[in-house]
Coordinates of C-alpha atoms and ligand atoms in Angstrom, one line a residue:
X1412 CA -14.9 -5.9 -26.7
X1413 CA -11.4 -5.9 -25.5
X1414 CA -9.6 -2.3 -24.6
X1415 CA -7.3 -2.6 -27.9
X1416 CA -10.8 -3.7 -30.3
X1417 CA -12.5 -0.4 -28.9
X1418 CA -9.6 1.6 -29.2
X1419 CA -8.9 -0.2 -33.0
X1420 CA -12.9 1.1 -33.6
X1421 CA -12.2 4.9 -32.8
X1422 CA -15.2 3.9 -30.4
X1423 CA -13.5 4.8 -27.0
X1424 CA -10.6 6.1 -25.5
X1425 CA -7.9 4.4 -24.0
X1426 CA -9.2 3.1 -20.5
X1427 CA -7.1 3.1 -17.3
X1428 CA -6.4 -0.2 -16.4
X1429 CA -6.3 -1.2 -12.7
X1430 CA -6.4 -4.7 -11.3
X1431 CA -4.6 -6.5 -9.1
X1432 CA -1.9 -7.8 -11.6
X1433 CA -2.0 -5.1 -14.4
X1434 CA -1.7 -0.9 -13.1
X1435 CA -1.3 1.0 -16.9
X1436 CA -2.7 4.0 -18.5
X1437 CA -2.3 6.0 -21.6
X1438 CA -2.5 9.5 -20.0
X1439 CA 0.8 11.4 -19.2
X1440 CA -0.6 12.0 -15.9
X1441 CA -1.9 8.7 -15.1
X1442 CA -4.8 6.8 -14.0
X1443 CA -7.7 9.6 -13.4
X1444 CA -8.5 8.8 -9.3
X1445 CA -11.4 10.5 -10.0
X1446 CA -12.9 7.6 -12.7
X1447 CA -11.9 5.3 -10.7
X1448 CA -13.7 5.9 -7.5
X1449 CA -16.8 5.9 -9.9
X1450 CA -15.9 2.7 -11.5
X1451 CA -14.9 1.4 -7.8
X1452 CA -18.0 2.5 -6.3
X1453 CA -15.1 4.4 -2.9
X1454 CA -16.2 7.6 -1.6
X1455 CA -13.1 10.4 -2.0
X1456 CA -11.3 11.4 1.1
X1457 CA -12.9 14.6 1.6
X1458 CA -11.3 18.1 3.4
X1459 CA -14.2 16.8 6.6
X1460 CA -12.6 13.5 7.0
X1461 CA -9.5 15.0 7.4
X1462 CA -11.0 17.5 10.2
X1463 CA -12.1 14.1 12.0
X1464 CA -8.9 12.2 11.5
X1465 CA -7.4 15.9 13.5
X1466 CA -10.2 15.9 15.6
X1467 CA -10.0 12.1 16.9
X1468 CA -6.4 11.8 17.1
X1469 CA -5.4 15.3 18.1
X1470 CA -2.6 15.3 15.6
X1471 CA -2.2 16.8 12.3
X1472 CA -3.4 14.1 9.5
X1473 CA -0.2 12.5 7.9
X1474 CA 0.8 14.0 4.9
X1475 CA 0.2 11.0 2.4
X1476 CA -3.5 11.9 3.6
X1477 CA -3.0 16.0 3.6
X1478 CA -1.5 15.3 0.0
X1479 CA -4.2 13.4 -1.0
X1480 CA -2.2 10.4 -1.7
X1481 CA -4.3 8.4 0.0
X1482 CA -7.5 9.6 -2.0
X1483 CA -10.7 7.3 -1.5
X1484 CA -11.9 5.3 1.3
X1485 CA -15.1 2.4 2.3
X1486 CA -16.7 2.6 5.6
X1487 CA -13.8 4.9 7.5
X1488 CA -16.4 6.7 9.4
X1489 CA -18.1 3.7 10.6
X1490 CA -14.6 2.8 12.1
X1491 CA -14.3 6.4 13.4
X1492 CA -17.5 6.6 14.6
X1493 CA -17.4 3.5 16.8
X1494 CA -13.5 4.2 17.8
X1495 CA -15.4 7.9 18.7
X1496 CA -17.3 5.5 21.1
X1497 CA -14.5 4.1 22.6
X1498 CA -14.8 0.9 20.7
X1499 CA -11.7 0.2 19.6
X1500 CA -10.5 -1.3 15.7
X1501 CA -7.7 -2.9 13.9
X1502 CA -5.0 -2.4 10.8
X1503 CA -4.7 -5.2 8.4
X1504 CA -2.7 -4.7 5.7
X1505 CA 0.1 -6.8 3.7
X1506 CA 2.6 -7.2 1.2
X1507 CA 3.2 -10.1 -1.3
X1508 CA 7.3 -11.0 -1.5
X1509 CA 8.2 -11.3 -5.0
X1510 CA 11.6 -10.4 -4.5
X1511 CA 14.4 -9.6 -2.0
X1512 CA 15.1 -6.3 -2.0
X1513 CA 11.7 -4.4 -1.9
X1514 CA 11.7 -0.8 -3.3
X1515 CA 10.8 2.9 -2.3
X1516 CA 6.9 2.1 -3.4
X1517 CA 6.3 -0.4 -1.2
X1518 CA 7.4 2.0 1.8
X1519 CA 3.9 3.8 1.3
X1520 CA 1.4 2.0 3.0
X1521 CA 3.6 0.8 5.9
X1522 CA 5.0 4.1 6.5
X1523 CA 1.4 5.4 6.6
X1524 CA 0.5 1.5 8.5
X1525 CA 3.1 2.9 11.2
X1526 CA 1.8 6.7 11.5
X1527 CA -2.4 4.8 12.1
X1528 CA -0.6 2.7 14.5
X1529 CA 0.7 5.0 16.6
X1530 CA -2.1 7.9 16.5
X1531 CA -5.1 5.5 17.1
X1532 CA -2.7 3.0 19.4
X1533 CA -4.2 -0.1 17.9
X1534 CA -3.6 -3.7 16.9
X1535 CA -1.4 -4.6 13.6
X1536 CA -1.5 -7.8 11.5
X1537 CA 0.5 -7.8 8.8
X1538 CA -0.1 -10.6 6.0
X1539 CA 3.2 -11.9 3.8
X1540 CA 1.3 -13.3 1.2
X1541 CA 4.3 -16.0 0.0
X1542 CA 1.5 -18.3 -1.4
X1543 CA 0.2 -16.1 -3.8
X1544 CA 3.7 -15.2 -5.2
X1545 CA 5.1 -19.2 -5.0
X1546 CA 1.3 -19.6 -7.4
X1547 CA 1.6 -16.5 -9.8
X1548 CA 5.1 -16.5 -10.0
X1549 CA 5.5 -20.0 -9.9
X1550 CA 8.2 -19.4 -6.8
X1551 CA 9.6 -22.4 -5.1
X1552 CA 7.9 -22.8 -1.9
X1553 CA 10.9 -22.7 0.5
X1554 CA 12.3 -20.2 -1.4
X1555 CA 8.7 -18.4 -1.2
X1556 CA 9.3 -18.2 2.8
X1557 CA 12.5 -16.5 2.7
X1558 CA 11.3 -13.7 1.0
X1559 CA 9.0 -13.9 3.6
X1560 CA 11.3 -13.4 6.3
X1561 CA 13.9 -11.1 4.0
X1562 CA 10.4 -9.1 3.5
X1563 CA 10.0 -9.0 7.5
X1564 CA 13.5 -6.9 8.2
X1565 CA 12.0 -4.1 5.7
X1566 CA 8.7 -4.1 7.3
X1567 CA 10.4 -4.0 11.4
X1568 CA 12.4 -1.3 9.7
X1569 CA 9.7 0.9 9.3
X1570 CA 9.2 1.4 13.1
X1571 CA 6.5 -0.6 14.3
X1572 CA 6.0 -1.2 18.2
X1573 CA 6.5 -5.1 18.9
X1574 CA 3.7 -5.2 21.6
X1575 CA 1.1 -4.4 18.8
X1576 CA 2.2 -5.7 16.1
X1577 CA 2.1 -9.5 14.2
X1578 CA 3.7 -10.3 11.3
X1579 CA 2.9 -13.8 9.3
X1580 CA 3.6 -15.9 6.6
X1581 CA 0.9 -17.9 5.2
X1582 CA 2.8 -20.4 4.3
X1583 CA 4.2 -20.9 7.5
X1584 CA 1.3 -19.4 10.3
X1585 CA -1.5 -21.3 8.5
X1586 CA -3.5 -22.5 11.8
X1587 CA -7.0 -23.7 12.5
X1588 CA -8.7 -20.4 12.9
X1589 CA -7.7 -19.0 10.0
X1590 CA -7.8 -22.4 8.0
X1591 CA -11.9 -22.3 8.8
X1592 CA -12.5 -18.9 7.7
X1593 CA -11.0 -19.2 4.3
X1594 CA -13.3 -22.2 4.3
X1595 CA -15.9 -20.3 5.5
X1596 CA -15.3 -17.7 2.7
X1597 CA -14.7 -20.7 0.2
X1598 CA -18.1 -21.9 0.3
X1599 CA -19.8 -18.7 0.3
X1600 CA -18.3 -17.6 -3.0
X1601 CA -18.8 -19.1 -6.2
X1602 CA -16.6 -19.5 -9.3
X1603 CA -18.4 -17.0 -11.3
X1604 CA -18.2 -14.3 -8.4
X1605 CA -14.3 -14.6 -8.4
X1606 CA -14.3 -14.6 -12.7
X1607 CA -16.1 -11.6 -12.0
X1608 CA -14.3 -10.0 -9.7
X1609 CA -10.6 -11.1 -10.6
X1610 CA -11.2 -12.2 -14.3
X1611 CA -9.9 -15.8 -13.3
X1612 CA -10.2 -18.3 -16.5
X1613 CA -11.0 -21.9 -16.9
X1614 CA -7.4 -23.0 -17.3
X1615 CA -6.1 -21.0 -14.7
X1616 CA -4.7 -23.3 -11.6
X1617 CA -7.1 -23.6 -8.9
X1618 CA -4.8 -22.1 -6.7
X1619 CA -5.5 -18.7 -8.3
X1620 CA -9.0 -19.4 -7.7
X1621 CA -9.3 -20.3 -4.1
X1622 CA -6.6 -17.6 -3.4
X1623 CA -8.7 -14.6 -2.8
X1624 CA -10.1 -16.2 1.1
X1625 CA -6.7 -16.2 1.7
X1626 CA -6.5 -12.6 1.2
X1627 CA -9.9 -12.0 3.0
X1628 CA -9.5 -13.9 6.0
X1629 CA -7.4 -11.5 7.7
X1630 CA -10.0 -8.1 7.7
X1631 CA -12.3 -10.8 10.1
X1632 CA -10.9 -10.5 13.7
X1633 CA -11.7 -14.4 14.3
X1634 CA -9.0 -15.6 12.4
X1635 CA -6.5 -14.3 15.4
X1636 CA -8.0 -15.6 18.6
X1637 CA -4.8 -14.9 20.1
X1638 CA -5.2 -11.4 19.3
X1639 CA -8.8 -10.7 20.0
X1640 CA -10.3 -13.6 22.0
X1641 CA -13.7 -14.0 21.8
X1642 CA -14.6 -10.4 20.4
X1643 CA -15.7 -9.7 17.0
X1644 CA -13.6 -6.2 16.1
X1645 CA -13.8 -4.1 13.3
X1646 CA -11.1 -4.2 10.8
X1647 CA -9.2 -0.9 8.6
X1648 CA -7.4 -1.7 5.6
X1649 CA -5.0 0.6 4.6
X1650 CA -3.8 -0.4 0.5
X1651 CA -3.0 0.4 -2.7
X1652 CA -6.6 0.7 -5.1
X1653 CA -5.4 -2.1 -6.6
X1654 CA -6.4 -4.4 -4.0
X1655 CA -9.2 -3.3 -4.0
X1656 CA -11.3 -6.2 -5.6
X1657 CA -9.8 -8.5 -2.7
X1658 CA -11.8 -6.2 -0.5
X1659 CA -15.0 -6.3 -2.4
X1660 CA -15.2 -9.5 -2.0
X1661 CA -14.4 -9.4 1.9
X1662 CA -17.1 -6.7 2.4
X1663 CA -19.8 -9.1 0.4
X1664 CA -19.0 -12.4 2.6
X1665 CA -18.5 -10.8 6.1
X1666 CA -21.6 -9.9 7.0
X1667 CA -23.0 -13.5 6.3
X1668 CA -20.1 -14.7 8.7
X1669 CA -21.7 -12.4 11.3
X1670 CA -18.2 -9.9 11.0
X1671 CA -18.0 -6.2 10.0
X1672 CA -17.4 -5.3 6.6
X1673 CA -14.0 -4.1 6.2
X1674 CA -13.2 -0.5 6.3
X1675 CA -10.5 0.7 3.4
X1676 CA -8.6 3.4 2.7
X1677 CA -7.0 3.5 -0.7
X1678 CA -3.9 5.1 -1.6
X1679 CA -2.7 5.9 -5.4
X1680 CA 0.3 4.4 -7.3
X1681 CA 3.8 5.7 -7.0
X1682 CA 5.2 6.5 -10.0
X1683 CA 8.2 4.7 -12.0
X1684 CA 11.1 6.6 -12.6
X1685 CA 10.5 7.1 -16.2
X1686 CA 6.7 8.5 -15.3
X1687 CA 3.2 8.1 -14.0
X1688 CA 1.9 5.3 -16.8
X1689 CA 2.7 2.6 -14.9
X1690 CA 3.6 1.4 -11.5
X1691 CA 7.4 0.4 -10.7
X1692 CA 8.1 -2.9 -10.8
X1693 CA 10.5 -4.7 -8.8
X1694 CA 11.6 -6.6 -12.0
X1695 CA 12.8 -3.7 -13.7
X1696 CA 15.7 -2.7 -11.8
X1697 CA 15.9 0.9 -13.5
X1698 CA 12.3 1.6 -13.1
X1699 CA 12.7 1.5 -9.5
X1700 CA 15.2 3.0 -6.3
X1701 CA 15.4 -0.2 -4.1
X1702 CA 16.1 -0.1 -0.3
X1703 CA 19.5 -1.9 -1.1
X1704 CA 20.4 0.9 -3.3
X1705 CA 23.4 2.6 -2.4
X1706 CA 24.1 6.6 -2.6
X1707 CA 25.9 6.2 -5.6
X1708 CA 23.1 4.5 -7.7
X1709 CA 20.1 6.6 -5.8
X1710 CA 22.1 9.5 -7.5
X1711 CA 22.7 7.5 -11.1
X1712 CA 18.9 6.8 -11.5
X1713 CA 17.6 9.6 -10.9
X1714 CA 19.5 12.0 -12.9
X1715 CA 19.6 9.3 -15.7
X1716 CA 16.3 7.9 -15.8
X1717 CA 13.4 10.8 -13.4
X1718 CA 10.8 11.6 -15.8
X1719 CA 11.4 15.4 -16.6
X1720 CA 8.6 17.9 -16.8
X1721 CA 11.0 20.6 -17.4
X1722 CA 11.4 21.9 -20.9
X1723 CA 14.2 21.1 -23.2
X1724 CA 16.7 24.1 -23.0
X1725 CA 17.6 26.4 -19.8
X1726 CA 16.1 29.6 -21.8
X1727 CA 13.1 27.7 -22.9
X1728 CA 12.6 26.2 -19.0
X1729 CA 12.9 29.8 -17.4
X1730 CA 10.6 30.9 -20.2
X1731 CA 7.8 28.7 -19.9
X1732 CA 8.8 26.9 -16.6
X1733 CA 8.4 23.1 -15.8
X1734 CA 5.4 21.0 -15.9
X1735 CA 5.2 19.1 -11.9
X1736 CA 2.2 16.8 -12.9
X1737 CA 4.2 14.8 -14.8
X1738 CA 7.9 15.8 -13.4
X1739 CA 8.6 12.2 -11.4
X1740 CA 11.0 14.3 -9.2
X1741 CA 8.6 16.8 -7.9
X1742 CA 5.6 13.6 -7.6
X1743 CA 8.3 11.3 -5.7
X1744 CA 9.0 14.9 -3.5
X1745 CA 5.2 14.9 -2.5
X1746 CA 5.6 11.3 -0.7
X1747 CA 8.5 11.7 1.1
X1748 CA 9.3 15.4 1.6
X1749 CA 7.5 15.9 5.0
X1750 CA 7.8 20.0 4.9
X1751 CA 4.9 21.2 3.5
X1752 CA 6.3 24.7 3.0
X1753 CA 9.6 23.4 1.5
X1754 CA 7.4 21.5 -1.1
X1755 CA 5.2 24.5 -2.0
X1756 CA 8.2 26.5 -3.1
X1757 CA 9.7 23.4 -5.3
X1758 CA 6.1 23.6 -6.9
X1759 CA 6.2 27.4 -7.6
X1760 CA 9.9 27.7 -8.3
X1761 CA 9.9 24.6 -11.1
X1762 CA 6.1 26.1 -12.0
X1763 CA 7.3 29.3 -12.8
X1764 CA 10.6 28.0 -14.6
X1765 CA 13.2 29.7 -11.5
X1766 CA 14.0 25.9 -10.5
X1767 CA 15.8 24.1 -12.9
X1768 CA 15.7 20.7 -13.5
X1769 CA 18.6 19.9 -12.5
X1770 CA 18.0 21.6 -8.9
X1771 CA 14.9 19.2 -8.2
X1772 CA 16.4 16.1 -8.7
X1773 CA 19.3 17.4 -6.5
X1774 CA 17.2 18.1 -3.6
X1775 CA 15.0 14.7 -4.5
X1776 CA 18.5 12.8 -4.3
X1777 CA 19.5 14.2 -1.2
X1778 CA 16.6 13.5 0.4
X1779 CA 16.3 10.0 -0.2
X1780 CA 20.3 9.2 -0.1
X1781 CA 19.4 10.2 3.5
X1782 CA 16.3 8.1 3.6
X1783 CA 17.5 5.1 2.3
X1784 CA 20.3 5.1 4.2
X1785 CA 18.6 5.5 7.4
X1786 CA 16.6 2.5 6.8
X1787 CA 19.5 0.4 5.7
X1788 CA 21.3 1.1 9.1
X1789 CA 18.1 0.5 10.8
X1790 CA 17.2 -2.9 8.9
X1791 CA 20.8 -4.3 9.3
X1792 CA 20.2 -4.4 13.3
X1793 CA 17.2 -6.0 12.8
X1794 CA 18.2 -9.5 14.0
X1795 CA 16.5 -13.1 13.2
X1796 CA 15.7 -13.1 16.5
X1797 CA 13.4 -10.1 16.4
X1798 CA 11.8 -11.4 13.2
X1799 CA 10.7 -14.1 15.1
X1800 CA 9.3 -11.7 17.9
X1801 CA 7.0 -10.3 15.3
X1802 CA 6.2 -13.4 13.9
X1803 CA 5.3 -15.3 17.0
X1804 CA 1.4 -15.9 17.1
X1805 CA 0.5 -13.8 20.9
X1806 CA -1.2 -11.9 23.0
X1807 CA -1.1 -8.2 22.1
X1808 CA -2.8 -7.2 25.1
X1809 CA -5.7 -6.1 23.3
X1810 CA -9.2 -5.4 25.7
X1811 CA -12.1 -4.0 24.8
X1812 CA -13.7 -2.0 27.3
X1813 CA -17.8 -3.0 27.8
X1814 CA -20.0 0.3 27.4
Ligands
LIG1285 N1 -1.8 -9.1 -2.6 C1 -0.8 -8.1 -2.1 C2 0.4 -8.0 -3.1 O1 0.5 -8.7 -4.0 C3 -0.3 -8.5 -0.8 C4 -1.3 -8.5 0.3 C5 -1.8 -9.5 1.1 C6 -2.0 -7.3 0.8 N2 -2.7 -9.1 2.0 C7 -2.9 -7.8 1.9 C8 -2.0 -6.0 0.5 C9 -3.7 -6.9 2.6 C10 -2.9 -5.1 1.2 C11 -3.7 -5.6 2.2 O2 1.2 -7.2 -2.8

């Protein structure tokens, strides 16, 4: 029975949907993380993984994780225990260009990418998936790669270090190694596995279905002998939860390939402008604040278009005060306002009504006028040449020490 039949039968409520392709849900505050993770099968990020993220690193856990932003995980203290152990791991994570100008949700995982990067000093590959965009979205190919490379300037932007870092485009890096694992994976899964897992049809292309490997290939270190030689390494995957039946799939195959199964940790959805029920999309150009925005528009959206939770006159607001679980200006605050202090008195003040509406989207448009802007400086000195630095297939002087 399909969502809409149940829902037409009074027999169930509405059910979050999350998958790959389609993020909605009926509730004013969401998709429940909490079902999820059930229907998922994750563990939650708990207050004692955090201790060992502090512990291991030595530095405060980043705030998308202190925030619970990133909320559920597979395997992360596998990956901790061994890197405990002085065995060292890698980040694999990715982004699939659909357009040219990506927007403030796609920040997320790289900023958080950059801040794993930099605390556990370990190796990055980054995956531009243009295939699966030129195949879902139909893209021309050529045009499929410069999105690819447009994509790249964002991604530099965020601050990784060149010496650990590669960047690809499958459409363009597709080599032997990682040409035999997706064959590898190919043959070990069969088409009713993927109809499970992604819902794929009989008259979707086969592209669609022999995607997935693509995808997978990646979280096993073999496919980058350049990277990690002969060694087998284990392999983090910071993404979205939407992503997560990708990883499923990986953590089924790998261990039949003689590889680790992937570790993951999963982040949440950031919230469209006009609320939590769905995530922004990069074809709605009001749903979303894009990196290209200027000041001007950063400050027209959001007063125009950010979800209120505050109440409908100034009396009634100072009565019964704003409502920050579904305020979009107060959620957007918690991913990008780093102060902690600053964020808990936004929460009380707006709770208790003494912030006006008005007075968080000020503070929310500030903050990302300067944001924005930094990264546009940042990403216009990013030069073709450097793009190609990242993108170049090389060492990244990665050893493993023998115990
Ligand atoms: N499929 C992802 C998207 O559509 C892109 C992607 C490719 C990815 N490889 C990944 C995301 C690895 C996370 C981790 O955006």
């Amino acid at each position: 029975m399909s969502v809409e039949e149940s829902l037409a039968n009074g027999s169930a409520e509405a059910e979050d949907v999350v998958t790959p392709w389609t993020v909605s849900s009926q509730n004013d505050t969401g998709i429940d993380y909490d079902k999820l993770i059930k229907k998922f099968g994750s563990c939650k990020i708990d207050d004692e993984m955090l201790k060992r993220f502090e512990k291991l690193t030595g530095k405060k856990p980043h705030h998308l994780l202190r925030r619970g932003i990133f909320f559920s995980h597979r395997d992360v203290n596998v990956i901790l225990d061994s890197y405990e152990k002085g065995k060292p791991f890698y980040l694999y994570t990715g982004r699939g260009p659909s357009s040219d100008s990506m927007h403030l949700g796609h920040l997320i995982p790289f900023m958080f990418c950059k801040w794993l990067q930099d605390v556990f000093d370990v190796p990055l590959v980054i995956q531009l998936s243009d295939d699966e965009k030129a195949i879902w979205k139909n893209l021309d190919i050529e045009q499929a790669v410069k999105l690819s490379y447009l994509n790249a300037k964002d991604i530099i932007a965020c601050g990784f270090k060149l010496e650990k870092t590669f960047i690809f485009s499958n459409l363009e890096y597709m080599n032997s190694a990682f040409y035999k694992n997706m064959i590898r994976i190919q043959r070990s899964v069969t088409f009713n596995q993927v109809k499970g897992i992604f819902g794929f049809g009989d008259s979707d292309p086969i592209g669609k279905i022999s995607f997935p490997p693509t995808q997978a290939a990646p979280a096993l270190s073999s496919t980058f002998p350049f990277i990690f030689k002969n060694n087998t390494v284990p392999c983090l995957i910071p993404c979205a939860i939407d992503q997560d039946p990708y990883f499923r799939m990986t953590r089924d195959v790998a261990p039949k390939l003689n590889h680790p199964k992937p570790a993951l940790l999963h982040s949440s959805f950031f919230p469209a402008l006009q609320g939590p029920k769905t995530k922004m999309s990069a074809s709605d150009n009001n749903s979303a604040i894009f990196l290209t925005d200027t000041a001007k528009q950063i400050k027209t959206k959001i007063n125009k278009y950010a979800f209120s939770g505050g109440q409908a006159t100034i009396e009634e607001h100072r009565e019964k005060g704003g409502n920050c679980d579904v305020d979009v200006s107060y959620q957007w605050l918690k991913f990008f306002l780093e102060d902690d202090d600053r964020l808990e008195e936004i929460r009380k003040g707006y709770t208790s009504g003494e912030i006006l509406t008005g007075e968080i989207k000020k503070e929310l448009i500030e903050l990302l006028q300067k944001l924005v802007g930094n990264h546009q400086e940042i990403r216009n000195k990013v030069t073709e040449e450097d793009v190609k630095r990242y993108m170049e297939p090389r060492d990244l002087g990665f050893v493993v020490k023998n115990s």
